[in-house]
Coordinates of C-alpha atoms in Angstrom, one line a residue:
Chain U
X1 CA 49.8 20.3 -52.0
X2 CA 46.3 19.4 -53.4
X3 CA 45.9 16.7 -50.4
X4 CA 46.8 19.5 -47.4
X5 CA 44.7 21.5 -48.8
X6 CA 42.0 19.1 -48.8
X7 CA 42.5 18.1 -45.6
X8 CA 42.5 21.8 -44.1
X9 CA 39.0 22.1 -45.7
X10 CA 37.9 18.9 -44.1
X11 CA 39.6 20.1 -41.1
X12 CA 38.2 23.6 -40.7
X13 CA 34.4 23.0 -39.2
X14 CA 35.7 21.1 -36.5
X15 CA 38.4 23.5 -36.1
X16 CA 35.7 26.4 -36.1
X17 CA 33.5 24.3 -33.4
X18 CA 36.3 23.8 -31.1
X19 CA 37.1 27.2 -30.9
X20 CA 33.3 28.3 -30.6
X21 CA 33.4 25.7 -27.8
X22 CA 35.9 27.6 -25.9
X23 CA 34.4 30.9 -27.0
X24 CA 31.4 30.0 -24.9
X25 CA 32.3 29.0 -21.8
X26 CA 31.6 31.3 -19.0
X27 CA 33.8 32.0 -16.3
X28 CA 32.1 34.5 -14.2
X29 CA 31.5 34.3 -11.0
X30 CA 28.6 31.9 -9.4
X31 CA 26.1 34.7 -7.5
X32 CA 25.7 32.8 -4.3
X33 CA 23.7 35.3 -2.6
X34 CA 21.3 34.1 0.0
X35 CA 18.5 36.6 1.5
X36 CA 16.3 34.9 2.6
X37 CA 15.3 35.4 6.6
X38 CA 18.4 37.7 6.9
X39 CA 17.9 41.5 8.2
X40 CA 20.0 44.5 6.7
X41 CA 21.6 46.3 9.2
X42 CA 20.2 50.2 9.5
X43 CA 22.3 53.1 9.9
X44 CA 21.4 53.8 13.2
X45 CA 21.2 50.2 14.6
X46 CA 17.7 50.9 16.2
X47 CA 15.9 47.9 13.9
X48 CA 14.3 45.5 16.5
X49 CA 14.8 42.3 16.0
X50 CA 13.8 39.1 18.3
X51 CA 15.5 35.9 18.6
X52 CA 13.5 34.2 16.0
X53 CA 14.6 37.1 13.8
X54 CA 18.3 37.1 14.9
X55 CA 19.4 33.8 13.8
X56 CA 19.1 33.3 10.0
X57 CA 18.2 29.8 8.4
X58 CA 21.0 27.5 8.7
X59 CA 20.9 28.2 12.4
X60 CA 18.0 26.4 12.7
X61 CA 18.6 23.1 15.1
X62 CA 21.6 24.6 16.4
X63 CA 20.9 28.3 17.8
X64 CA 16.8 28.1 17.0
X65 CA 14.5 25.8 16.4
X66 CA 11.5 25.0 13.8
X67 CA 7.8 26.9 14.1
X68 CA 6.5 23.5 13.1
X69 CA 6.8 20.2 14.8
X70 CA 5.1 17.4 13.0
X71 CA 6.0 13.9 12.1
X72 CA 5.1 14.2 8.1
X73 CA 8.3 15.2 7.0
X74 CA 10.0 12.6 8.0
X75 CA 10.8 9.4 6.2
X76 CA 7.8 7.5 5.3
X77 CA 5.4 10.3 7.2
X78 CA 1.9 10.7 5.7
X79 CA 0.4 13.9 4.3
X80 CA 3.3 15.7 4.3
X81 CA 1.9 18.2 1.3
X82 CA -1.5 18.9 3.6
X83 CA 0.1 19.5 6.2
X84 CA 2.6 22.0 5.2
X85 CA -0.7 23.9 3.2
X86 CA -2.8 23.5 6.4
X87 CA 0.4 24.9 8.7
X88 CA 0.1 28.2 6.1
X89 CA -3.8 28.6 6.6
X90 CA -3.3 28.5 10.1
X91 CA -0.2 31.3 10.0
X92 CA -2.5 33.4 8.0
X93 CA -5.2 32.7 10.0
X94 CA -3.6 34.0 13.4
X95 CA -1.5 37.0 12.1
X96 CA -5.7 37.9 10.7
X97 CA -7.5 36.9 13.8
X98 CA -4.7 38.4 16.2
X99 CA -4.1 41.5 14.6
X100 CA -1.0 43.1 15.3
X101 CA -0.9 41.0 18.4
X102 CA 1.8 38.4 17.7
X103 CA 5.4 38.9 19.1
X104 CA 6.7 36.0 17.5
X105 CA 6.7 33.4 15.1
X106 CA 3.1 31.3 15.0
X107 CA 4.0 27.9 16.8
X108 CA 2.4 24.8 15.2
X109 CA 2.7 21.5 17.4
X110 CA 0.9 18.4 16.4
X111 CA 0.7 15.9 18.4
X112 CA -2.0 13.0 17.0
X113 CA -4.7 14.7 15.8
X114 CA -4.0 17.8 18.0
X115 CA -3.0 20.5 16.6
X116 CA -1.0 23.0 19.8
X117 CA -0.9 26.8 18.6
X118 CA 1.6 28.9 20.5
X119 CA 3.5 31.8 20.1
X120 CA 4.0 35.4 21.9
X121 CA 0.9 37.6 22.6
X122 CA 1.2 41.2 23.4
X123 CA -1.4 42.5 26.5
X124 CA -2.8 44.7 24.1
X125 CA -6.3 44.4 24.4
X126 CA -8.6 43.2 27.4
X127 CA -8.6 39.8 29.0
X128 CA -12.2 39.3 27.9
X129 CA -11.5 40.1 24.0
X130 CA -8.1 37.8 24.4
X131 CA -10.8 35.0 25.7
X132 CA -13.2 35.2 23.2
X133 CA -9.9 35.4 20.3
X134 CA -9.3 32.2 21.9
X135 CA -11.9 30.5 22.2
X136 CA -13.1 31.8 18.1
X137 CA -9.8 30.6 17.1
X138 CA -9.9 27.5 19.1
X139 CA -13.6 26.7 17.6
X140 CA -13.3 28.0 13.6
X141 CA -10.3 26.5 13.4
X142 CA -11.1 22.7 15.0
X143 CA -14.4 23.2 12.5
X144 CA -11.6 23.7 9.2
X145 CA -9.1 21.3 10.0
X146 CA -11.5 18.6 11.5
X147 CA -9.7 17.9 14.4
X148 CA -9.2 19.4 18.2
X149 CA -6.9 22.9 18.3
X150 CA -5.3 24.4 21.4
X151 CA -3.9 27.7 21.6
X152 CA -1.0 27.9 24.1
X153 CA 0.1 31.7 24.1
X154 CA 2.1 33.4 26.4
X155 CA 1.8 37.1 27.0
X156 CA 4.2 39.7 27.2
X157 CA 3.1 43.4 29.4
X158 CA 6.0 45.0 27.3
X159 CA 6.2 44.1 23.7
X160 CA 10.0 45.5 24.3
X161 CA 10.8 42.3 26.1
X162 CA 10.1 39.9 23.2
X163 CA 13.2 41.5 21.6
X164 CA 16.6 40.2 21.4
X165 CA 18.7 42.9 19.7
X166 CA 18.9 46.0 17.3
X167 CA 20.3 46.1 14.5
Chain G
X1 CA -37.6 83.3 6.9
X2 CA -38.7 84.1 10.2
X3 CA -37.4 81.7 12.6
X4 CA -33.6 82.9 10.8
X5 CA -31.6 84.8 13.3
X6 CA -31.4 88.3 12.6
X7 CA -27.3 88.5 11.9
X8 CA -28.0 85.9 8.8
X9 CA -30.2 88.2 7.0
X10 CA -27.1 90.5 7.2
X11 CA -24.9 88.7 6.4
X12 CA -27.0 87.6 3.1
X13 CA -26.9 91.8 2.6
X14 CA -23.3 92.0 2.7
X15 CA -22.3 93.7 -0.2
X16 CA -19.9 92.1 -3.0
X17 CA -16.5 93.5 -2.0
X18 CA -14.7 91.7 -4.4
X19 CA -11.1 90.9 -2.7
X20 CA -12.4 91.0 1.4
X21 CA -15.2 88.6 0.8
X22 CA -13.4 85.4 2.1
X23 CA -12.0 87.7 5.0
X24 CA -15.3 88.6 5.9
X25 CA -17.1 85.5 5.5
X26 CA -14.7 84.3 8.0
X27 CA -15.0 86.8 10.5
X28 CA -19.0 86.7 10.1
X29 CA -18.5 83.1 10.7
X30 CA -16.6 83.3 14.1
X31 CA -19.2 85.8 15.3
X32 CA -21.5 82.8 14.6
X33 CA -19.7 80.8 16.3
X34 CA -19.8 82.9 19.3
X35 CA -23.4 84.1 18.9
X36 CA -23.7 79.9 18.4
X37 CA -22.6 79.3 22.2
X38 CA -25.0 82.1 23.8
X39 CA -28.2 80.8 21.6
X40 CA -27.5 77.1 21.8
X41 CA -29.0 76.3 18.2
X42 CA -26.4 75.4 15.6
X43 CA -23.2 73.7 15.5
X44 CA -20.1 75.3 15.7
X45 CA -18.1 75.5 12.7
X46 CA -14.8 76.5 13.1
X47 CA -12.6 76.4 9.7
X48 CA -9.3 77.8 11.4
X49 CA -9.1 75.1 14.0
X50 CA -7.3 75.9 17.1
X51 CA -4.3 74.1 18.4
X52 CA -5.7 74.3 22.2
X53 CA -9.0 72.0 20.8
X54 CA -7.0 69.1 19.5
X55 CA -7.8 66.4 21.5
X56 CA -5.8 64.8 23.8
X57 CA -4.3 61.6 22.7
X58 CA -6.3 58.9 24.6
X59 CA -4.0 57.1 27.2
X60 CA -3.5 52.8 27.2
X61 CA -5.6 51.8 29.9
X62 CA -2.9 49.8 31.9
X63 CA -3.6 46.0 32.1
X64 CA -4.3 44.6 35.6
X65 CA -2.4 41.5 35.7
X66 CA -1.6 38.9 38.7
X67 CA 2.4 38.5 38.9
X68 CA 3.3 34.8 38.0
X69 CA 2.1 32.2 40.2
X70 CA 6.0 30.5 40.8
X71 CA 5.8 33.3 43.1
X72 CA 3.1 31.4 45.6
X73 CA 3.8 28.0 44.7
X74 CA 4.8 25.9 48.0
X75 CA 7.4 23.8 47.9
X76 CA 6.1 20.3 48.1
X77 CA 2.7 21.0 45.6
X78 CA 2.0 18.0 43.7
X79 CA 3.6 18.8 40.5
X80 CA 1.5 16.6 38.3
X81 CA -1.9 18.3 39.2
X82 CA 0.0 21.7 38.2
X83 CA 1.0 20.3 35.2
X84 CA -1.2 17.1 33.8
X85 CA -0.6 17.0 30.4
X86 CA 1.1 17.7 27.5
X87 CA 1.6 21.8 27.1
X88 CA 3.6 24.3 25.5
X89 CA 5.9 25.3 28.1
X90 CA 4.9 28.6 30.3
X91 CA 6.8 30.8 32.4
X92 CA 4.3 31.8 34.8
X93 CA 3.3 28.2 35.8
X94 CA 7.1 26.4 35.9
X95 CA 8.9 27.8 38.7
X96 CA 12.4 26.9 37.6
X97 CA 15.1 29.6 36.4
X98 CA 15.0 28.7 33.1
X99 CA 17.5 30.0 30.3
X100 CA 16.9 29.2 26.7
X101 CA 19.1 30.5 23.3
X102 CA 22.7 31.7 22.5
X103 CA 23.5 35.0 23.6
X104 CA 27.3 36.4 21.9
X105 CA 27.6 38.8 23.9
X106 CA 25.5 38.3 27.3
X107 CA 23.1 35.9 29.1
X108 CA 21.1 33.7 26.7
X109 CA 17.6 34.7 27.0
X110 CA 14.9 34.1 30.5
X111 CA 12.4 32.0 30.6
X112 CA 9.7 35.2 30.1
X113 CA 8.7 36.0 26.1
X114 CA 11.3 33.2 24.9
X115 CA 9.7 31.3 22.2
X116 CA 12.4 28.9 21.8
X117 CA 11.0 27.5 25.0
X118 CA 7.8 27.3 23.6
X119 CA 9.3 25.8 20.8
X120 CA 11.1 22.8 22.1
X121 CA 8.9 19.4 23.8
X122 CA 9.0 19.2 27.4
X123 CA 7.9 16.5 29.2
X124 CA 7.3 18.4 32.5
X125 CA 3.8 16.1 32.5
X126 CA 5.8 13.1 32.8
X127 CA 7.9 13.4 35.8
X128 CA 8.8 10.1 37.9
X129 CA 5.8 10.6 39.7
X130 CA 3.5 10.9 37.8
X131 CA 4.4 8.0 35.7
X132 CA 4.1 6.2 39.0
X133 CA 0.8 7.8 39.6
X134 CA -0.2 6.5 35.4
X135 CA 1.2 3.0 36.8
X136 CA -1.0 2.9 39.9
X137 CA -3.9 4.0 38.0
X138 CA -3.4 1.4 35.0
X139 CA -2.5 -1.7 37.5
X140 CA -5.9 -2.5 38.6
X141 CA -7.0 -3.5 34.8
X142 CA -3.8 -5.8 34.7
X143 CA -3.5 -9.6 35.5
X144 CA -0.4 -11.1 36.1
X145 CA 1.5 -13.3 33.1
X146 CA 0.5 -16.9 33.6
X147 CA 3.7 -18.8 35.1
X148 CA 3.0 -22.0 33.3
X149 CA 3.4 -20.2 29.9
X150 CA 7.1 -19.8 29.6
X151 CA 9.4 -19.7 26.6
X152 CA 9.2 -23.2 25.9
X153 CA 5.4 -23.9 26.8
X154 CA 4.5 -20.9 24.0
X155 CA 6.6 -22.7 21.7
X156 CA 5.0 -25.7 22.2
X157 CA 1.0 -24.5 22.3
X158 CA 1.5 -21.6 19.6
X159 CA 3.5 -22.2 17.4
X160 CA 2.2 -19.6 14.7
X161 CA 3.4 -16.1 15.4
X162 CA 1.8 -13.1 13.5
X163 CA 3.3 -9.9 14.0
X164 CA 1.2 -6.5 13.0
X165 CA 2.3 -3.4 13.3
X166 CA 0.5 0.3 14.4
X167 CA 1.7 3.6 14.3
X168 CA 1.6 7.0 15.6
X169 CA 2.1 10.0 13.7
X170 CA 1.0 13.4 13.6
X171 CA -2.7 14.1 11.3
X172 CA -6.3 14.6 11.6
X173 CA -6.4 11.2 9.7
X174 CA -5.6 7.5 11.4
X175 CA -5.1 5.5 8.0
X176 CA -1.7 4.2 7.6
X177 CA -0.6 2.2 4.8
X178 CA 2.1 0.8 6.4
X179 CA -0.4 -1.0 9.0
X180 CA -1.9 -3.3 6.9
X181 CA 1.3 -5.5 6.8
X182 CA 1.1 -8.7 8.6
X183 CA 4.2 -11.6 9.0
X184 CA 3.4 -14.8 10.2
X185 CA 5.9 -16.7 11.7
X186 CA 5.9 -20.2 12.0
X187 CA 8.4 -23.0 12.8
X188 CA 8.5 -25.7 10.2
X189 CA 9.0 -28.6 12.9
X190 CA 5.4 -27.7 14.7
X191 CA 4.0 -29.0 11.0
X192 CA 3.5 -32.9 10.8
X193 CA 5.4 -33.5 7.3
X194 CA 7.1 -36.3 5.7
X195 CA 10.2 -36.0 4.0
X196 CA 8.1 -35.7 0.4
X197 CA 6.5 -32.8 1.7
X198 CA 8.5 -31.3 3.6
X199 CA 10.9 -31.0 0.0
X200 CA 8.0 -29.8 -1.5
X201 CA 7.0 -27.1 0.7
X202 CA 10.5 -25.7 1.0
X203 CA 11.1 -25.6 -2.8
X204 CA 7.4 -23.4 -2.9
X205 CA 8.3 -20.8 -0.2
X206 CA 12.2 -20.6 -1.5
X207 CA 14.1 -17.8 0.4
X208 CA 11.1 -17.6 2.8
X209 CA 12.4 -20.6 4.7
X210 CA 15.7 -19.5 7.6
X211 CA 17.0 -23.2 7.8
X212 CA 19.5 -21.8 10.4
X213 CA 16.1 -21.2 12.6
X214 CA 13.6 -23.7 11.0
X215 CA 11.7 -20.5 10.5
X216 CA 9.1 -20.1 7.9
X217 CA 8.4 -16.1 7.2
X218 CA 5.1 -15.0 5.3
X219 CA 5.0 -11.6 4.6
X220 CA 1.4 -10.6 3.6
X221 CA 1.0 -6.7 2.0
X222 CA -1.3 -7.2 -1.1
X223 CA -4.8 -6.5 0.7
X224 CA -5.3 -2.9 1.8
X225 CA -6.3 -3.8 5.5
X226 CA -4.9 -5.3 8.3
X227 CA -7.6 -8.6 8.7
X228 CA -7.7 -9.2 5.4
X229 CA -3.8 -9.4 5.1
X230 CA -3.8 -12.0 8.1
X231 CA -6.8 -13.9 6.9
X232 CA -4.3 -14.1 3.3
X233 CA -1.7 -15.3 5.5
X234 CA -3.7 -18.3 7.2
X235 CA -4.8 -19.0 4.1
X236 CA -1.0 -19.5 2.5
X237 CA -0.1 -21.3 5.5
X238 CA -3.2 -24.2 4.7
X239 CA -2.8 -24.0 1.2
X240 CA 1.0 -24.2 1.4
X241 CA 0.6 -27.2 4.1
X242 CA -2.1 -29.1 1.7
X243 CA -0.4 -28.8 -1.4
X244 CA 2.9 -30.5 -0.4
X245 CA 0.7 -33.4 1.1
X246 CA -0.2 -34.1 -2.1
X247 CA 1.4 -36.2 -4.8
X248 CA 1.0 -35.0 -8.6
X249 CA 1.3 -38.1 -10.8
X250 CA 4.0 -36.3 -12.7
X251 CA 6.2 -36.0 -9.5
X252 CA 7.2 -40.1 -9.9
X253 CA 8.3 -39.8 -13.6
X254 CA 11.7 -38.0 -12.4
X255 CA 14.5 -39.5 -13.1
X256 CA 18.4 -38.7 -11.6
X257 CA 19.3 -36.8 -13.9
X258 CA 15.9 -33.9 -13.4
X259 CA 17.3 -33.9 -9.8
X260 CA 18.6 -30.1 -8.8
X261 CA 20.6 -31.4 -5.7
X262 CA 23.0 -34.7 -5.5
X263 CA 20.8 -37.5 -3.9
X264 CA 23.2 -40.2 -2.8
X265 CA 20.9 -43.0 -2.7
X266 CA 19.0 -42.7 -5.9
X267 CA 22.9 -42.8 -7.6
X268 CA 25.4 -45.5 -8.7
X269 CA 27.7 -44.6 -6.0
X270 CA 25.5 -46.1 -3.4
X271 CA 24.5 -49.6 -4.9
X272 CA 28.5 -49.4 -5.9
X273 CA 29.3 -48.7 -2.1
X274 CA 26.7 -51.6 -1.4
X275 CA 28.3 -53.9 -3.6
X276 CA 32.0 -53.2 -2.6
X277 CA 31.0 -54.0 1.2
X278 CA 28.6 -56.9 0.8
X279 CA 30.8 -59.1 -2.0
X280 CA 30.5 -61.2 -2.6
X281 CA 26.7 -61.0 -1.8
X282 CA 24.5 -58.7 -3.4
X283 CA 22.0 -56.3 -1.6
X284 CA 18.6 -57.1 -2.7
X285 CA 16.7 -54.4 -0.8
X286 CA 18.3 -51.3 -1.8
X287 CA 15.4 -49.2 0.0
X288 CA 15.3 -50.1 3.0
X289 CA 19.0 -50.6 4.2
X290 CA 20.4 -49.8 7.2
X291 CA 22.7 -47.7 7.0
X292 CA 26.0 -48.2 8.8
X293 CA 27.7 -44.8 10.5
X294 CA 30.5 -45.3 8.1
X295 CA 28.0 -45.0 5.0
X296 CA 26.1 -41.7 6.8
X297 CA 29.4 -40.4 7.0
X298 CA 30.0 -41.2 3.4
X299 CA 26.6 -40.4 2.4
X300 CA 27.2 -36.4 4.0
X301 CA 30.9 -35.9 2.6
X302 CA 30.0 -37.1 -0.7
X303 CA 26.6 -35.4 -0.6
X304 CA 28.7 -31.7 0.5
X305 CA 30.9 -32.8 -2.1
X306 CA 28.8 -32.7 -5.0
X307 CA 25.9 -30.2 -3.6
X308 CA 28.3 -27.0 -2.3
X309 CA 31.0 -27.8 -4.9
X310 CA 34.9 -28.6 -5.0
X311 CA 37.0 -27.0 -2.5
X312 CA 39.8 -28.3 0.0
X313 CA 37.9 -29.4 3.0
X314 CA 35.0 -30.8 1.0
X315 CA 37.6 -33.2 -0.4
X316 CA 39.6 -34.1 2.7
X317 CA 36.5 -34.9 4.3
X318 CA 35.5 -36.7 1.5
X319 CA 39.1 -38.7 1.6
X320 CA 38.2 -39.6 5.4
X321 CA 35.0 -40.7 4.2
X322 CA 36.4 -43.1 2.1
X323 CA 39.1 -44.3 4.1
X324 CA 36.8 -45.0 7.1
X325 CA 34.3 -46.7 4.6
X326 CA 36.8 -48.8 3.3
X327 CA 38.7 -49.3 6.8
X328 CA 42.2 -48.0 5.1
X329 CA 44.7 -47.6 8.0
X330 CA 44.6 -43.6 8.7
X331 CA 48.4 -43.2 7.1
X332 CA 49.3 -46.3 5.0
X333 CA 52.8 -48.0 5.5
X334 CA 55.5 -46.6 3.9
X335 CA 56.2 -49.5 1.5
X336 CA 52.7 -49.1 -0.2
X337 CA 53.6 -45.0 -0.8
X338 CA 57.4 -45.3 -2.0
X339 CA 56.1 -48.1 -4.3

């Protein structure tokens, strides 16, 4: 009698941490919500969205393709960290210079030292101010990055046309 | 005071009606206003404003533009002076009916405002033609390979092969550490060496050595540029080449048993296989015998024997060794077994 009991005392803290073991494991549900680059549908589908827009993430490489086309990302590729940072300064640069001119995604190409910048441009403003834009961006931006930039745009007489569907 | 219209001095003598006074500043204003237009000397102020003086809203002035030039191309232009280099594609200046995207429930998108066209490469600059046209261009600065120098002449007259590699990538910068690797390839029978040295140089580059090609590899990466990585690797090369040349004074004190590989000659079982076929004689000049092709024979199946280990063929071929060796009969007679 004196031994069970002794051995229920010696028992009882791992006893009590077994059960606080099973006490604490979760069983919820895993929130796998993704958001990113996804569009909520409005009540009266009239949200314009273009292709770019249209396709979300994983779609890339089947449905859409990447904004940036360079080779440091792949295996053994050099200045892979610079040029993802320089990429973003040139984004922000465009949407700045451009203002409210872009139809789509900024386009970076590098090819060598080029750097291609393309994208969709709406005729919103003369052919002389969409020169010197060019030609400011073209020059500032060879000056930053130290090497030559071309801007390839396209534009667009009705910014209607650059979109694919509304949601 | 004087040059003041007469109206202002009355309205300054208005007197205080209490409650009307805003009513009546405002009509006294409007008269102003009117009076303003007939005298031409002070702005008009108008604190009701009228719906009828909102200004229009100023019309876009509509963009002149050329349609797209596809539309005047000729048929046999030459291509590569429309397009001559590399270029993010263009609707206006690629007269094909171009479709680019998915489309669930219609036509994938035109070629006009489609940046996944814009996205993708194209290598509209390097159609046959104008490779052909790159060709022509580049041939004049070419010279034919010399005919004498085939496969086996280049052998012969270099024997020393370095291979370097460069690379292309995409950054303002040209450095690429991979480039400064340089492997020189040499084979081992283009180097005079005698059997001492040849031993030697094999056991100092180890796994460097292909004996299945005779090919000695040196890989060279320590240096952080190209020329100094190849000027390490000639260097390797002549000190490799020297030092197995030379005999250490230590190198004669070794004995059979600091061998690492099973050297038939320096063992008994070649002055016993000496003895066995010369008795009753005895072979004075161990050194410098000729060997029969018996005793080569011997000399390899023993040699396999002890070097790559026991296994089934090694010791059948090491039976037919011995039984040429000792000219035994192929099968013996049956007597000689059943006994």
């Amino acid at each position: 009698m004196e031994f069970s009991r002794q051995l229920l005392h010696r028992l009882q803290p791992t006893l009590v941490g077994q059960l606080a073991l099973v006490r604490s494991f979760h069983a919820t549900p895993v929130c796998q919500k993704v958001q990113a680059g996804r569009y909520r549908i409005t009540t009266k589908r009239n949200k314009p969205l273009t292709y770019e827009m249209s396709n979300p993430p994983h779609q890339i490489a089947h449905r859409k393709s990447w904004n940036s086309w360079n080779t440091a990302n792949i295996l053994g590729g050099v200045r892979p960290a610079e040029t993802t940072i320089e990429d973003l300064f040139i984004r922000k640069f465009m949407t700045g210079t451009w203002h409210n001119l872009f139809l789509s995604e900024v386009i970076i190409k590098r090819q060598h030292n080029i750097i291609r910048i393309a994208g969709l441009v709406k005729q919103a403003i003369s052919a002389r101010k969409m020169y010197f834009l060019i030609g400011f961006t073209e020059e500032i931006l060879s000056c930053w990055l130290q090497c030559p930039v071309k801007l390839e745009l396209q534009t667009v007489e009705d910014p209607k046309d650059a979109i694919f569907k509304y949601i | 005071m004087a040059h003041f219209p007469k109206y202002m001095t009355t309205v300054l003598c208005i007197p205080r009606y209490q409650k009307q006074l805003p009513y009546v500043m405002t009509s006294v204003y409007s008269q102003i206003a009117r009076s303003e237009k007939q005298t031409e000397e002070f702005r008009v102020l108008e604190l009701v404003k009228k719906s009828a003086q909102r200004s229009a809203r100023r019309k876009a002035k509509k963009i002149e533009l050329l349609p797209p030039r596809t539309n005047v191309m000729p048929v046999d232009q030459d291509w590569s002076s429309v397009w001559p280099g590399p270029r993010s594609f263009h609707p206006a200046s690629v007269p094909l009916p171009l479709r680019q995207g998915y489309n669930k429930k219609g036509v994938s998108p035109g070629k006009f405002a489609n940046a996944e066209l814009m996205k993708i490469p194209n290598f509209l600059h390097l159609t046959p033609p104008a490779i052909k046209k790159h060709c022509e261009a580049l041939k004049k600065f070419c010279t034919p390979w010399p005919e004498e120098l085939n496969d086996e002449n280049c052998e012969k007259h270099f024997p020393v092969e370095v291979i370097t590699s460069d690379y292309c990538f995409s950054s303002p910068d040209i450095r690429e550490p991979m480039a400064r690797i340089v492997i020189l390839k040499v084979k081992l029978s283009a180097l005079t060496l005698d059997k001492h040295a040849k031993d030697k140089l094999l056991r100092l580059v180890g796994e460097r050595y292909d004996p299945s090609t005779d090919i000695l590899t040196l890989t060279t990466d320590r240096c952080p540029l190209k020329k100094q990585n190849y000027e390490y690797a000639l260097y390797l090369l002549t000190a490799l080449y020297h030092e197995s040349q030379k005999t250490e004074p230590w190198e004669s004190e070794k004995t059979v048993a600091d061998m690492e590989y099973y050297d038939w000659e320096q063992n008994v079982s070649y002055k016993n296989v000496l003895g066995t076929l010369n008795w009753p004689q005895s072979v004075k000049d161990t050194e410098n015998f000729k060997l029969t092709p018996e005793m080569e024979e011997y000399k390899k199946a023993i040699s396999d024997l002890m070097n790559k280990g026991e296994d089934l063929y090694t010791i059948s071929k090491y039976k037919e060794a011995t039984k040429k060796l000792l000219n035994l009969p192929e099968f013996l007679p049956l007597e000689y077994t059943t006994a």
